[in-house]
Structures are given as structure tokens and as C-alpha cells.
CSV table of C-alpha atoms and ligand atoms in Angstrom, one decimal:
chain,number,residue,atom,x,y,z
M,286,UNK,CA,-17.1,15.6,-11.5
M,287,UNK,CA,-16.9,17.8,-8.7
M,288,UNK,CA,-14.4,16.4,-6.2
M,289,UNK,CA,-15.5,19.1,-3.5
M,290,UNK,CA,-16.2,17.9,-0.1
M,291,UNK,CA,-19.9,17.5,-0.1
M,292,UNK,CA,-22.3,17.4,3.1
M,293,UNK,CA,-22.7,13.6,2.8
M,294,UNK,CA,-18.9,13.1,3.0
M,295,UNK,CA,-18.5,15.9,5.9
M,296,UNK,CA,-21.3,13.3,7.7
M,297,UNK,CA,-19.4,10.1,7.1
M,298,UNK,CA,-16.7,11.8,8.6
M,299,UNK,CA,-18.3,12.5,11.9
M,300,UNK,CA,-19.5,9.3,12.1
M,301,UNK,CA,-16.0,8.0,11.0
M,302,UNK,CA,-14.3,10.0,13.7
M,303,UNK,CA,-17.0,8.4,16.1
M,304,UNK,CA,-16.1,4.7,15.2
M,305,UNK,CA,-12.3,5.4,15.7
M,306,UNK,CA,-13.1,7.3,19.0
M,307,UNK,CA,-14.9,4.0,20.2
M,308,UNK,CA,-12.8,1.7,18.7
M,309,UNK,CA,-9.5,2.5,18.1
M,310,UNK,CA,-7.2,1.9,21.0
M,311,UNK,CA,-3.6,4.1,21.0
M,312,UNK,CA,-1.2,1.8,22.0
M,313,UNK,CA,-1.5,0.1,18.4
M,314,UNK,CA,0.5,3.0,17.5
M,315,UNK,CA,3.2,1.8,19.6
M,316,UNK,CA,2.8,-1.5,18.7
M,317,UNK,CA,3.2,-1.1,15.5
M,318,UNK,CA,5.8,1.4,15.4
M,319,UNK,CA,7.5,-0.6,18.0
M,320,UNK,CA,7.3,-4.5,16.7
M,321,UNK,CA,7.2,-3.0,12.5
M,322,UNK,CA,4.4,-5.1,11.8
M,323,UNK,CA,2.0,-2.5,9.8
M,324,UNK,CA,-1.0,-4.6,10.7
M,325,UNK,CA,-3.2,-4.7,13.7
M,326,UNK,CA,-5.1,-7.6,13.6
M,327,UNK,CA,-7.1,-6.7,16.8
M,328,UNK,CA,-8.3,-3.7,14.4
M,329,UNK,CA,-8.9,-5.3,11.2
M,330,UNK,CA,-11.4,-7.8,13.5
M,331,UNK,CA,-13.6,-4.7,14.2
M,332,UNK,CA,-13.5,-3.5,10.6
M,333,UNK,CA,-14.6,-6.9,9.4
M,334,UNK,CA,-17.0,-7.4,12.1
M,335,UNK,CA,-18.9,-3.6,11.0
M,336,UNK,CA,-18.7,-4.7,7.6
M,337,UNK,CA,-16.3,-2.1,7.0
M,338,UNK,CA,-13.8,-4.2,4.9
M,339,UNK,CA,-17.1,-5.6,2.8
M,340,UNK,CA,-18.5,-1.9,1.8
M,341,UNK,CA,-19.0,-1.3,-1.9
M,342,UNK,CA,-18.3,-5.5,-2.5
M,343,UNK,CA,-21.1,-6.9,-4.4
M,344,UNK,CA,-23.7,-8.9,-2.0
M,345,UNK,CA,-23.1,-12.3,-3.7
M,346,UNK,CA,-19.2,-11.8,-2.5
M,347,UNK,CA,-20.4,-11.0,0.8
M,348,UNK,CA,-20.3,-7.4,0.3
M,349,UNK,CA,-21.9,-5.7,3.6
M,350,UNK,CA,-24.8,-2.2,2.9
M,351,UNK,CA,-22.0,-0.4,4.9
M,352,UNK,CA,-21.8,3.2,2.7
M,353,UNK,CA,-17.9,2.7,0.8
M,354,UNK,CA,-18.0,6.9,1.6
M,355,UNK,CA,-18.2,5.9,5.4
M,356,UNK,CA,-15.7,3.5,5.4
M,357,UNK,CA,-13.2,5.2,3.0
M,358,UNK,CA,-13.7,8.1,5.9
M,359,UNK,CA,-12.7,5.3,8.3
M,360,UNK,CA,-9.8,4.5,6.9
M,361,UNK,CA,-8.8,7.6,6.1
M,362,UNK,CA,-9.3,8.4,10.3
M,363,UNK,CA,-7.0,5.4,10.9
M,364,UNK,CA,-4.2,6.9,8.8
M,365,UNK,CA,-4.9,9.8,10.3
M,366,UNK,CA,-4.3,8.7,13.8
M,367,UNK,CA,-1.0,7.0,12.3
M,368,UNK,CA,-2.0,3.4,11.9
M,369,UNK,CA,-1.0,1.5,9.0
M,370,UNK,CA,-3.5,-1.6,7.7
M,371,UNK,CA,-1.2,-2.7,5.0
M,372,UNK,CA,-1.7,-6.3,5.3
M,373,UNK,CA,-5.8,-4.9,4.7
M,374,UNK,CA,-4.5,-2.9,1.4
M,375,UNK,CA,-2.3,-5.7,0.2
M,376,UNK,CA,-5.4,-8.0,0.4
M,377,UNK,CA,-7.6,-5.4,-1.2
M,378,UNK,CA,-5.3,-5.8,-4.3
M,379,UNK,CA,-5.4,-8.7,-4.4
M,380,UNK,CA,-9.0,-9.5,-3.9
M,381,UNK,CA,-9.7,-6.8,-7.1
M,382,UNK,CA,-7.4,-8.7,-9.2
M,383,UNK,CA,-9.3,-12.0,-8.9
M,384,UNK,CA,-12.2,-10.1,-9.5
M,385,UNK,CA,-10.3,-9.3,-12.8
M,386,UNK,CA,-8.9,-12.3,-13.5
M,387,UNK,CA,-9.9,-15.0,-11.1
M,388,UNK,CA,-12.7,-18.0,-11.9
M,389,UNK,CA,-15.9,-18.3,-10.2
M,390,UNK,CA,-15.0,-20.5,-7.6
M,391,UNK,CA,-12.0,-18.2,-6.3
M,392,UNK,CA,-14.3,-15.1,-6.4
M,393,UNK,CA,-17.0,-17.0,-4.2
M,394,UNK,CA,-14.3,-18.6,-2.1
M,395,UNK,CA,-11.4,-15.7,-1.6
M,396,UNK,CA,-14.0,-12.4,-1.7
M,397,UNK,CA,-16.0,-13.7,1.4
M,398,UNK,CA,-13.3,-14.7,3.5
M,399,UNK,CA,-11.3,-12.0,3.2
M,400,UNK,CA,-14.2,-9.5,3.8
M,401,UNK,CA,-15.1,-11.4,6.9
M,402,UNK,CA,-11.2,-10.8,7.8
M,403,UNK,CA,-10.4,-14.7,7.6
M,404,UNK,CA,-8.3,-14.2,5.0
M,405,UNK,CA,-5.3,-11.6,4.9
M,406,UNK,CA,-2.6,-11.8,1.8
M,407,UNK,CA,1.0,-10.4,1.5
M,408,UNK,CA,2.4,-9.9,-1.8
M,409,UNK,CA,5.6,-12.5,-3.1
M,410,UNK,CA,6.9,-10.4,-5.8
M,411,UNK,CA,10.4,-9.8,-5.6
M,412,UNK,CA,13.0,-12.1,-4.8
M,413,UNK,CA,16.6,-11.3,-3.8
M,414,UNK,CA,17.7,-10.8,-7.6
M,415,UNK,CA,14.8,-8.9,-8.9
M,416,UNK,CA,12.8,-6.0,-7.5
M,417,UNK,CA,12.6,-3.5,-10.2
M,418,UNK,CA,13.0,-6.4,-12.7
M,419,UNK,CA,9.8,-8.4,-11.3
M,420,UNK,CA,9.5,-10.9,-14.0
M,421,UNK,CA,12.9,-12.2,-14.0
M,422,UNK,CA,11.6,-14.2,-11.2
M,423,UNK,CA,13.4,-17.1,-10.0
M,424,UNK,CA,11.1,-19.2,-8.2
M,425,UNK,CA,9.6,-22.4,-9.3
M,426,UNK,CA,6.2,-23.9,-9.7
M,427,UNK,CA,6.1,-26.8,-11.1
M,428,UNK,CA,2.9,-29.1,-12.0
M,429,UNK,CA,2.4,-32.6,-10.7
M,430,UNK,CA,-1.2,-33.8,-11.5
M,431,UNK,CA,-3.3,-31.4,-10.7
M,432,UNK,CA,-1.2,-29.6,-7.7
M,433,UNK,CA,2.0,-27.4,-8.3
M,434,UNK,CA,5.2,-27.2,-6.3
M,435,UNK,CA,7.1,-24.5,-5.7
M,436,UNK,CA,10.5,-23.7,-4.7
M,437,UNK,CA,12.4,-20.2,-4.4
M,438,UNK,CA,12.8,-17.2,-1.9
M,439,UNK,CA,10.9,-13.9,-1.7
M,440,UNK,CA,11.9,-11.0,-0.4
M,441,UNK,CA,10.1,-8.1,1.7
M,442,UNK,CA,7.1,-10.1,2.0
M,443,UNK,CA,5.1,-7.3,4.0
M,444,UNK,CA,2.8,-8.5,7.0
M,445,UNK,CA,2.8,-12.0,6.4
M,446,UNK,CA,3.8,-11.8,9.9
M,447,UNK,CA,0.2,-12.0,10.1
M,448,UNK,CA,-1.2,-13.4,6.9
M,449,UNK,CA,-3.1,-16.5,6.0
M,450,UNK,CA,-1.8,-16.3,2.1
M,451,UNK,CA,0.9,-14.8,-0.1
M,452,UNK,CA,0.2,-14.2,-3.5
M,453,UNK,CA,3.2,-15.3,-5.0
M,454,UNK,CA,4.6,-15.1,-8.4
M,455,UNK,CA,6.7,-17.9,-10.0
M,456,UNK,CA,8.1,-19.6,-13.1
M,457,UNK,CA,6.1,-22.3,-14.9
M,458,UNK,CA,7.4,-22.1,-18.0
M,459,UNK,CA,11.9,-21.5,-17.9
M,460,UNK,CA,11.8,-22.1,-22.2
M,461,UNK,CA,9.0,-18.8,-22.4
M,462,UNK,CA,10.4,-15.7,-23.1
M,463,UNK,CA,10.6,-13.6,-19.1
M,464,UNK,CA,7.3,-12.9,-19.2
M,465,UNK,CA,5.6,-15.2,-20.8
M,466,UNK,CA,6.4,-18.3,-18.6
M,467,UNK,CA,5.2,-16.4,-15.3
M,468,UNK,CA,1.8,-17.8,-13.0
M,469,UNK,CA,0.7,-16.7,-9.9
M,470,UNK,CA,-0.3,-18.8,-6.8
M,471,UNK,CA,-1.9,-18.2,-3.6
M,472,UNK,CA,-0.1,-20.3,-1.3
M,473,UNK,CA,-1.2,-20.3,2.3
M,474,UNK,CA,1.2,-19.5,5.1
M,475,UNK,CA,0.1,-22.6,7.0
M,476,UNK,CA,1.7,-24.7,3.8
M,477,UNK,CA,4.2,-27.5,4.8
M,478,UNK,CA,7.6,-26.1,3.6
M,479,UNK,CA,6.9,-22.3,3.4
M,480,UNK,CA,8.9,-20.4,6.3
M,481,UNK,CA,9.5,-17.1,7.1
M,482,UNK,CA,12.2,-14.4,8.7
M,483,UNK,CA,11.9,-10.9,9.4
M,484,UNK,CA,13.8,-8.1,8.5
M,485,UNK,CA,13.8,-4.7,9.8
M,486,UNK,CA,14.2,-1.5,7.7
M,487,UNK,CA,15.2,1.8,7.9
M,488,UNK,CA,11.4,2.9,8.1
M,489,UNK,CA,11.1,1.1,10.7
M,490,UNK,CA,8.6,-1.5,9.3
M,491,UNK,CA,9.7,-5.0,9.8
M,492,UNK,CA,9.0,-7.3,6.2
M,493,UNK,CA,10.0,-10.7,5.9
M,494,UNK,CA,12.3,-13.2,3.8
M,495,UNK,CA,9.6,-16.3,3.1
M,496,UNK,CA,11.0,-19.2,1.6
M,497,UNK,CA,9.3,-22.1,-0.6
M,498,UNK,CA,10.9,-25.7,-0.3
M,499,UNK,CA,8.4,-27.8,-1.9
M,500,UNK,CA,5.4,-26.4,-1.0
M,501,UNK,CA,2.6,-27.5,-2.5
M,502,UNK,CA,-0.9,-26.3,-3.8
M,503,UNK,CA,-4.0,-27.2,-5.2
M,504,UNK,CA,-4.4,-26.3,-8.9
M,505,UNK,CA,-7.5,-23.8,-7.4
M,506,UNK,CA,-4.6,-22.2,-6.0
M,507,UNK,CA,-3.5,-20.9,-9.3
M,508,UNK,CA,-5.3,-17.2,-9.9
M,509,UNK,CA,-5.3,-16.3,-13.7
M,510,UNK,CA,-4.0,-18.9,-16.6
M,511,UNK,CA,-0.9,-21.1,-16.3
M,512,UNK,CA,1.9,-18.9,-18.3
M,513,UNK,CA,-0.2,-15.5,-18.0
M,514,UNK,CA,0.9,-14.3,-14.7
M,515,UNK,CA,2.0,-11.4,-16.1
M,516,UNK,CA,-1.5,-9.4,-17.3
M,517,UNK,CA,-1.7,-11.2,-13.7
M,518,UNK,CA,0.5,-8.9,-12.2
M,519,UNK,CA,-0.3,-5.9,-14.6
M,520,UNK,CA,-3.6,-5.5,-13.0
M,521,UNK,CA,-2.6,-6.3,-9.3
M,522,UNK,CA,0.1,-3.5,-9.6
M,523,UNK,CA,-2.3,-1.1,-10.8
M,524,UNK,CA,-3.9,-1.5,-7.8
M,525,UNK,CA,-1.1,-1.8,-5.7
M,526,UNK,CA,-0.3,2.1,-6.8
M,527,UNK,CA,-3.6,3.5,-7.4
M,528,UNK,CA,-6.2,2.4,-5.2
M,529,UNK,CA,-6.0,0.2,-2.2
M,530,UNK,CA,-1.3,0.8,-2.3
M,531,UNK,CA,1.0,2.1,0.2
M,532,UNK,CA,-1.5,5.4,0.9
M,533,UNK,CA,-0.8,5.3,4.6
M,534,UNK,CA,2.5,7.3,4.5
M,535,UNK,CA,-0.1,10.2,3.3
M,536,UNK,CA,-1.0,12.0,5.9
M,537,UNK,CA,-3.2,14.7,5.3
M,538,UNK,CA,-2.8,15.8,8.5
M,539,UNK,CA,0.7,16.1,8.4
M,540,UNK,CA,0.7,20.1,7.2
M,541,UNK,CA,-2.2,20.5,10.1
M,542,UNK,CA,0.3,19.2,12.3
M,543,UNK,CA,3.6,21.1,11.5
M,544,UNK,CA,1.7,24.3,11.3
M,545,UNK,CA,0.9,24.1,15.0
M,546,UNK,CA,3.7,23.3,16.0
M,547,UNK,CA,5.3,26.3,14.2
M,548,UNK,CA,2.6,28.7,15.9
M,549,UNK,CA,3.2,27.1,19.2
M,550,UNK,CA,7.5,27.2,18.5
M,551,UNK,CA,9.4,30.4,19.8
M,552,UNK,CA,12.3,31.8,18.4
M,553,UNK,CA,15.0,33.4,20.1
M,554,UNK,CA,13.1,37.0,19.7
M,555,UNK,CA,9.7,35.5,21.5
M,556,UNK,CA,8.1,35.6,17.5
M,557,UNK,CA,6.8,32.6,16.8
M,558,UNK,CA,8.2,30.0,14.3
M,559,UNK,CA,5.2,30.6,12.0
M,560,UNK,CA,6.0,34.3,11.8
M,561,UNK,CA,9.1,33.5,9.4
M,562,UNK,CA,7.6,34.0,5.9
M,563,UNK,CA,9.4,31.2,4.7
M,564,UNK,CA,8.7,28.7,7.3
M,565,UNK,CA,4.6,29.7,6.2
M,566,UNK,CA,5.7,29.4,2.6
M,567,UNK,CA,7.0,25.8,2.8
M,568,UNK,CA,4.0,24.5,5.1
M,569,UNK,CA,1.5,26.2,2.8
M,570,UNK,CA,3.0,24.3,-0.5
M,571,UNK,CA,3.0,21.0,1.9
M,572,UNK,CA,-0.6,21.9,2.1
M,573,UNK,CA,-0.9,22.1,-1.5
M,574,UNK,CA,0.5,18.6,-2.1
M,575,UNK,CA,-1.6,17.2,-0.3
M,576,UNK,CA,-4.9,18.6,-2.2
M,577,UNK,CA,-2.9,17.2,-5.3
M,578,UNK,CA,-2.6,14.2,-3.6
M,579,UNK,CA,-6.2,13.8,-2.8
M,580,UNK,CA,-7.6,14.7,-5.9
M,581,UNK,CA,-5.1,12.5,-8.1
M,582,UNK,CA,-6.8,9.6,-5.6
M,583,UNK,CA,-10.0,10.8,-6.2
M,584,UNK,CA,-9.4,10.5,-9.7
M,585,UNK,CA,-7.8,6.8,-9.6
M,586,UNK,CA,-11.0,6.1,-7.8
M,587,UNK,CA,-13.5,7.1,-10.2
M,588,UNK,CA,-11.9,5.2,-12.9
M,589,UNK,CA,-11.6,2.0,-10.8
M,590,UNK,CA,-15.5,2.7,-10.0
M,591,UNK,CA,-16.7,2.8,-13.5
M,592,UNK,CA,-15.2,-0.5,-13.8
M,593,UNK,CA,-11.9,0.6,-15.5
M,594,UNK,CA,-7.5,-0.5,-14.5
M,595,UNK,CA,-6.4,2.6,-13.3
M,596,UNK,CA,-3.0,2.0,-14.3
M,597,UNK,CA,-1.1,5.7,-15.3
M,598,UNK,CA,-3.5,7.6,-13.0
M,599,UNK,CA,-2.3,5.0,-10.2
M,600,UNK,CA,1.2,4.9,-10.9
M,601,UNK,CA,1.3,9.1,-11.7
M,602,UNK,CA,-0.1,9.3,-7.6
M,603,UNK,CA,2.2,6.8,-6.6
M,604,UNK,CA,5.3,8.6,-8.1
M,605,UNK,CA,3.4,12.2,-6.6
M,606,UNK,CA,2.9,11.5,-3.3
M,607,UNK,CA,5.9,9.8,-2.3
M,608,UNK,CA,8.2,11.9,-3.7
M,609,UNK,CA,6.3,14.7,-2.4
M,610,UNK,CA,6.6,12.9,1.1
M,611,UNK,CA,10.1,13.4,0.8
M,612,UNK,CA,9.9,17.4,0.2
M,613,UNK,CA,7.7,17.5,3.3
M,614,UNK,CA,9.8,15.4,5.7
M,615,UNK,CA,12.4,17.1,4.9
M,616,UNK,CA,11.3,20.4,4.9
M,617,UNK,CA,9.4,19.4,8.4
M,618,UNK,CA,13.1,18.3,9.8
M,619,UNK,CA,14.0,21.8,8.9
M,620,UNK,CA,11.3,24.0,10.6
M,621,UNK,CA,11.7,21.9,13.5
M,622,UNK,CA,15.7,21.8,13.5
M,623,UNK,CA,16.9,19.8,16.2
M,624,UNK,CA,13.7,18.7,17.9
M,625,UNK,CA,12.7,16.9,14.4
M,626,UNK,CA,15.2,14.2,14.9
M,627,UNK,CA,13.5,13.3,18.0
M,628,UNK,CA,12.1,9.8,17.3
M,629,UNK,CA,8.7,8.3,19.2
M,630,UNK,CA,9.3,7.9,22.9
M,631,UNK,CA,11.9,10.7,23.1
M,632,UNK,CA,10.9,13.3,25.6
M,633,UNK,CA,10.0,16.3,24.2
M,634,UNK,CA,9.9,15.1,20.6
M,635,UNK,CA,7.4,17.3,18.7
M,636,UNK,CA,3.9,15.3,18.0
M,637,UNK,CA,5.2,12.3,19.7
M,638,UNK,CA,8.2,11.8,17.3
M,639,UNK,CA,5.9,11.4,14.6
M,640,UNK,CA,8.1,13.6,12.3
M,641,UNK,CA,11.3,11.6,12.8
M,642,UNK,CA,9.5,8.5,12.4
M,643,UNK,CA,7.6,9.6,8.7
M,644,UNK,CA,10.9,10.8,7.3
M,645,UNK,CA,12.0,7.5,7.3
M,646,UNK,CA,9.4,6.1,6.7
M,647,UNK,CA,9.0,8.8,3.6
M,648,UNK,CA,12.4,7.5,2.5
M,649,UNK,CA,11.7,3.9,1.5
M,650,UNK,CA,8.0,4.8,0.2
M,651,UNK,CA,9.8,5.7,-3.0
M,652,UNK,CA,10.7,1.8,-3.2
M,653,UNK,CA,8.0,-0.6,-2.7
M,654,UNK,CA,5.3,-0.7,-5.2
M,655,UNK,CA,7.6,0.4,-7.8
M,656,UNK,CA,10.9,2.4,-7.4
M,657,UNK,CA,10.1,5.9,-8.9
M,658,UNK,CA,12.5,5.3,-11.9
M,659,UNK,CA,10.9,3.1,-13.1
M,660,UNK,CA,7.1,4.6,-12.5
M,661,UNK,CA,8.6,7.6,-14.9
M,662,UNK,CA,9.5,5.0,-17.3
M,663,UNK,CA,6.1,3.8,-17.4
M,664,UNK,CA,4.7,7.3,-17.5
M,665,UNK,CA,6.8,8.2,-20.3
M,666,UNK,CA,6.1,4.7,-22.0
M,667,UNK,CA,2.9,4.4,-21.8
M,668,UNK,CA,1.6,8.1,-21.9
M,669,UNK,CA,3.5,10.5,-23.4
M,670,UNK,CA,4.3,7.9,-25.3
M,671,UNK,CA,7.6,8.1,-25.6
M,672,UNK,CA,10.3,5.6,-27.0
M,673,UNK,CA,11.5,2.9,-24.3
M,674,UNK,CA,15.1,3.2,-22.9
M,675,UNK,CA,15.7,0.1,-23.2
M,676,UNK,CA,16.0,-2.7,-25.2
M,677,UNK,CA,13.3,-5.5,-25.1
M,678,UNK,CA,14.4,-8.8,-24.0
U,5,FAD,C1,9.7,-1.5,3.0
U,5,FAD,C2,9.6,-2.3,1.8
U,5,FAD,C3,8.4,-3.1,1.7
U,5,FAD,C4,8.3,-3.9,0.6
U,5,FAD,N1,7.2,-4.8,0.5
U,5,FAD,C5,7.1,-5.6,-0.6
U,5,FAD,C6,6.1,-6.6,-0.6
U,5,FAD,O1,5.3,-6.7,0.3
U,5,FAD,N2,6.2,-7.5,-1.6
U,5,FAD,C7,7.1,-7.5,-2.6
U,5,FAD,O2,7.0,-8.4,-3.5
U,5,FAD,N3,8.1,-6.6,-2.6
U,5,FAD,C8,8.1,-5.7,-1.6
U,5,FAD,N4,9.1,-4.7,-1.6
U,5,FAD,C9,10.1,-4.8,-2.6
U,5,FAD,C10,10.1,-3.6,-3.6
U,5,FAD,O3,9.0,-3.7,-4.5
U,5,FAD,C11,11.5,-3.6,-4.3
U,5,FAD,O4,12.4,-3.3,-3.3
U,5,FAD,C12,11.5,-2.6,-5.4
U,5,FAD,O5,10.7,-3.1,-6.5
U,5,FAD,C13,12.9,-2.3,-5.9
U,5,FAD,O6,13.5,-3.5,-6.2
U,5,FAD,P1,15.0,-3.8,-5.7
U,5,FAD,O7,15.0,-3.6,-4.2
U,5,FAD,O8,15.4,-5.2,-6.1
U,5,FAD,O9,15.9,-2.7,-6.3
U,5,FAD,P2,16.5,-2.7,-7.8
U,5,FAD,O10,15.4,-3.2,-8.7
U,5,FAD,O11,17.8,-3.4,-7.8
U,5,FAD,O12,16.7,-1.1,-8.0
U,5,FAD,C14,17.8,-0.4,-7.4
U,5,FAD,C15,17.7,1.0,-8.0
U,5,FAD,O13,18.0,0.9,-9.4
U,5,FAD,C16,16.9,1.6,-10.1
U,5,FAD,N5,16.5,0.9,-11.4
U,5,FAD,C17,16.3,-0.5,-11.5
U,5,FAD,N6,16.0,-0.7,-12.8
U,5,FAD,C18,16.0,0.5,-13.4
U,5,FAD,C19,15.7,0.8,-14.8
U,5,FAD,N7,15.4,-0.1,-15.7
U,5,FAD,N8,15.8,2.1,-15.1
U,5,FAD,C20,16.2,3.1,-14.2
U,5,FAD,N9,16.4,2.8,-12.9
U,5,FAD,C21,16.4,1.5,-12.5
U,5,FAD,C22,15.7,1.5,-9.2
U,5,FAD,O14,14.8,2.6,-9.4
U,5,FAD,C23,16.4,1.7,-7.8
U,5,FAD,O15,16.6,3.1,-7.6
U,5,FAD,C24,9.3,-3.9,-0.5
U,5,FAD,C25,10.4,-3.0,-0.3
U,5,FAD,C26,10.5,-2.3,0.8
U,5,FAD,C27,11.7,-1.4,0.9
């Protein structure tokens, strides 16, 4: 496959850039970076109204004749103007999962709404006792005729300062092995019972604490088998770090960025900052990263298009471009010495503060979606094929 850009893409692009131009307003940026929800709903309207959200969905889903090349070039001109639409990417996941997994009624049901944008979906994964450890969940769903009721806390709910649903995971089954007595729900926000409190992190994003006291759903709330939340899970993760995941801290304009600075940036003998070897040195292997980055998507793409889980191409970009995020933030912090710590509003703070802001924002991307730990586990697991580390419980 040749993963060159081709004359097609080079025209979605234009167009792409035109859409943002007319469309995307800039104070969203400071919205977001300002009140840490990563979610503009004002923007995700548009995208549903162009039938942006719906390209490549099939037709009986709702799926719009939008070109997926065109609005991948969209998206990829929103993160490029530094706006996050993780509340989009989180509902993206989940929509593919039911697709997976989910009856005929939920397909018909979830896939339309949320490709008109009526329907937006944080994840409920981890609780305040297990992150890595997803399927020692805690919370409760118990069955009472044909509704459940659930009971627990979640933790770092993302965007459901702003979403209709969370997919949330809980126990049905306490005398199953861990991860045999797991089922996933998608309980709306609007439930009697569910509540929710922010909390702000070092990245700047603010996520949520969302509680469940009784909360009860409809047994069409239930997405997969009763007990099987797990192979549940399994696939939403896979695309949680392949295709639709936390992409948004990948800039690809980032190395564009730093470089002119550096050209621009005078050192004490008048050269510029660009003329030290090594400041070119780092920026150029930035650059490179990035071109790993793109193609490792490119590749988690393909395999999701021909139908297929993505999981170890997902999780191995996942694992690359954060960590790599951290190499570049901090090498950007060093090139631009103490202007880099500059954060958005500060005058004089090099593209808007943007660096200051991405470094921490770099830090935490090494968490969510899987902590890299345990992304090499999985990568040494399940293919190099290596023994596990630990024992099975
Ligand atoms: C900004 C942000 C947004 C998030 N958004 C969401 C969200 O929307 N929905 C959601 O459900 N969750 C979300 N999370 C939670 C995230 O998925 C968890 O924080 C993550 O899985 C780690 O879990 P933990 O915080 O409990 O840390 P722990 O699991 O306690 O891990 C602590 C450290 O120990 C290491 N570790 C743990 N187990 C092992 C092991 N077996 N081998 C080697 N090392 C190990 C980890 O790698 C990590 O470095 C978010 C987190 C953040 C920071």
C-alpha cells in the first residue's frame, strides 16, 4: 500500500482547510484550554450538520456521501489548529464497538443519533481503585425484571461535562472469576441518580468523578451479553488506542512550529537559534516521529477498514506517539529555554503558549487509554509473544 500523500488527499486538504477557515471560530481554543472541557459542542453541531461525523458510516446507520478522506482532513485541521473533540473520539469508539458487538436495535438506534450529533458518550472505565486494573471494577449492576441498577463511582469520566451517555462498565456477576462477571451499560447522563464533579488535571483538561446511586436502565441499555463485558471492552480499547483514541495531543504541526520559531530566535551573537547544529538535529528527529506516527495510523487504519480489531497496531501507536510527545515537549522546552514555560495568555509566550501548554498536556497522554506499562505488556504478550509477568488471577 502506498501511504504517500496522493493528489486526492492534497485536495481534501484544501477543501478541509476551507471548512475550518469558514467554520472554525478561535476563541474555542481558549475556551477549551481555559474551562478543560476538550469538547466544543458549538463545533461538533457543524460537523454533524455537514455530515462530517456520518462519512464512511454505512447509509442504513445514517451514514452521510461525505468522502471519510475529506473529513479525516478535517479533523486532522482541527487538531491542527489545537482543538480537541474528544467527547467526538470517545463516541466514535464506542459507536464501532456496537457495531462489533451490539444487536440490531442498538446499531439502528445509537449509530444515527450520534452521527446526527444527538448523542455524545464518555467512557466509565476506571474507578478510584482500578485504572490499570480495569476489570477489578467495583460498581454494580444488578438485574430487576428486565432493567438493571447500578451503583458505584467512576473516575476521569472525560467530557461528560457535555455528554448524553457514559459507557460504563460494571459487575453483574461478584461469584465470576474478574473478568468473567463484567457487562457494559450505556447509561444516560439525564438518569435519576447519576451525578457528576469535575476535576482538573495537570494537562489542563478538566474530567469528572460521576457517581451511580441507583440508577436505572432499560435492559436495551446493556451493549454486548450479560457477563461478557470484557471481549466488550477488548474491542472498545482497541479503538480507543488505534483509531478514533486520544490522537489530538499529535500535532503534526508541532516540528513546523518549533522550527520557526528557532529561525525567527536570536542568540546572543545575532545567529539564529536554528543555526546550532543540534537545536536542527533535535527538531529534524521530532520531524521524523511524526512521519512514524502518521504512518503507524495509517496502518491501524487500513486494518480497521478491511473490517479487522486493530489491537497491537493500535496499542504499538498509542505507546509511540505519546511517549514520543514527551521527547518533543521536552526537547521544545529546551530550544526555547525560558520562553517555553510561558503558558497561553502570557505575553510574549512563543506560539501563544502552545508549547507550555502540550508539555503538560504530553505528560498525562502516557496515562489514559492505557498507562504505557502496561501497553508494553500487551505488546510483549501478545506479540513477541513473550511469557506474562504476572500471575493470572
Ligand atoms: C487526563 C485523563 C483522562 C482520563 N480519561 C478517562 C476516561 O475518559 N474514562 C476512563 O474510564 N478513564 C480515564 N482515565 C483514567 C486512565 O485510564 C487511568 O488513569 C489509567 O488507566 C491508569 O490507571 P490509574 O490512574 O488507576 O493508575 P494505576 O493503575 O494505579 O497505575 C499507576 C502506575 O502503576 C503502573 N502499573 C499498574 N499496573 C502495572 C502492571 N501490572 N505492570 C507494570 N506497571 C503497572 C502504571 O503503568 C502506572 O504507571 C483518564 C486519566 C487521565 C489522567
Amino acid at each position: 500500500m502506498d501511504f504517500w500523500e496522493s493528489d486526492r488527499l492534497a485536495a481534501h486538504r484544501d477543501a478541509a482547510r476551507a471548512w475550518a477557515d469558514a467554520n472554525v471560530r478561535p476563541e474555542w481554543v481558549e475556551e477549551q484550554q481555559d474551562g478543560g472541557c476538550h469538547q466544543t459542542m458549538a463545533l461538533h453541531e457543524l460537523l454533524a450538520r455537514d455530515g462530517i461525523l456520518a462519512a464512511g458510516w454505512p447509509p442504513e446507520y445514517g451514514g452521510s456521501d461525505v468522502d471519510p478522506g475529506f473529513a479525516r482532513a478535517v479533523f486532522e485541521e482541527i487538531a491542527r489548529r489545537d482543538l480537541h473533540v474528544d467527547g467526538w473520539s470517545t463516541t466514535y469508539m464506542v459507536m464501532h464497538t456496537i457495531t462489533h458487538v451490539g444487536t440490531e436495535a442498538q446499531k439502528r438506534r445509537y449509530i444515527p443519533a450520534a452521527l446526527r450529533g444527538e448523542l455524545l458518550v464518555a467512557l466509565g472505565y476506571s474507578e478510584p481503585d482500578s485504572g490499570s486494573d480495569v476489570a477489578a471494577a467495583k460498581t454494580t449492576a444488578v438485574r430487576d425484571g428486565d432493567a438493571w441498577v447500578l451503583n458505584g463511582q467512576k473516575m476521569f469520566t472525560s467530557t461528560a461535562q457535555v455528554c448524553s451517555h457514559v459507557f460504563v462498565l460494571a459487575r453483574t456477576n461478584p461469584e465470576a472469576p474478574k473478568h468473567r462477571g463484567l457487562s457494559m451499560f450505556l447509561v444516560p447522563t439525564d438518569a435519576a441518580g447519576y451525578e457528576r464533579r469535575p476535576i482538573r488535571t495537570l494537562g489542563g483538561q478538566v474530567t469528572n468523578a460521576t457517581f451511580y446511586t441507583g440508577v436505572r436502565v432499560p435492559g436495551s441499555a446493556l451493549v454486548g451479553e450479560a457477563d461478557a463485558g470484557w471481549s466488550v471492552m477488548r474491542v472498545a480499547l482497541t479503538y480507543e488506542r488505534g483509531v478514533g483514541g486520544p490522537g489530538t495531543i499529535e500535532k503534526p504541526a508541532m516540528a513546523a512550529n518549533l522550527a520557526a520559531w528557532a529561525r525567527e530566535a536570536r542568540r546572543p551573537d545575532g545567529t539564529s537559534v536554528l543555526d546550532d547544529p543540534l537545536v536542527a538535529e533535535r527538531i529534524g528527529r521530532i520531524a521524523v516521529d511524526k512521519e512514524v506516527t502518521r504512518l503507524l495510523g495509517h496502518w491501524v487504519e487500513w486494518d480497521a477498514a478491511k473490517g479487522g480489531v486493530p489491537g497491537i497496531q493500535g496499542t504499538m501507536r498509542k505507546l509511540f506517539f505519546t511517549e514520543a510527545a514527551q521527547r518533543h515537549y521536552s526537547d521544545a522546552l529546551d530550544i526555547l529555554g525560558a520562553a517555553g514555560i510561558l503558558a497561553p495568555g502570557a505575553p510574549g509566550a512563543p506560539a501563544g503558549g502552545k508549547f507550555e501548554y502540550d508539555f503538560r498536556a504530553a505528560v498525562v497522554s502516557t496515562i489514559y487509554g492505557g498507562a504505557s506499562e502496561i501497553l508494553r505488556d500487551v505488546i510483549a504478550e501478545r506479540h513477541l509473544g513473550l511469557p506474562r509477568n504476572r500471575p493470572r488471577r
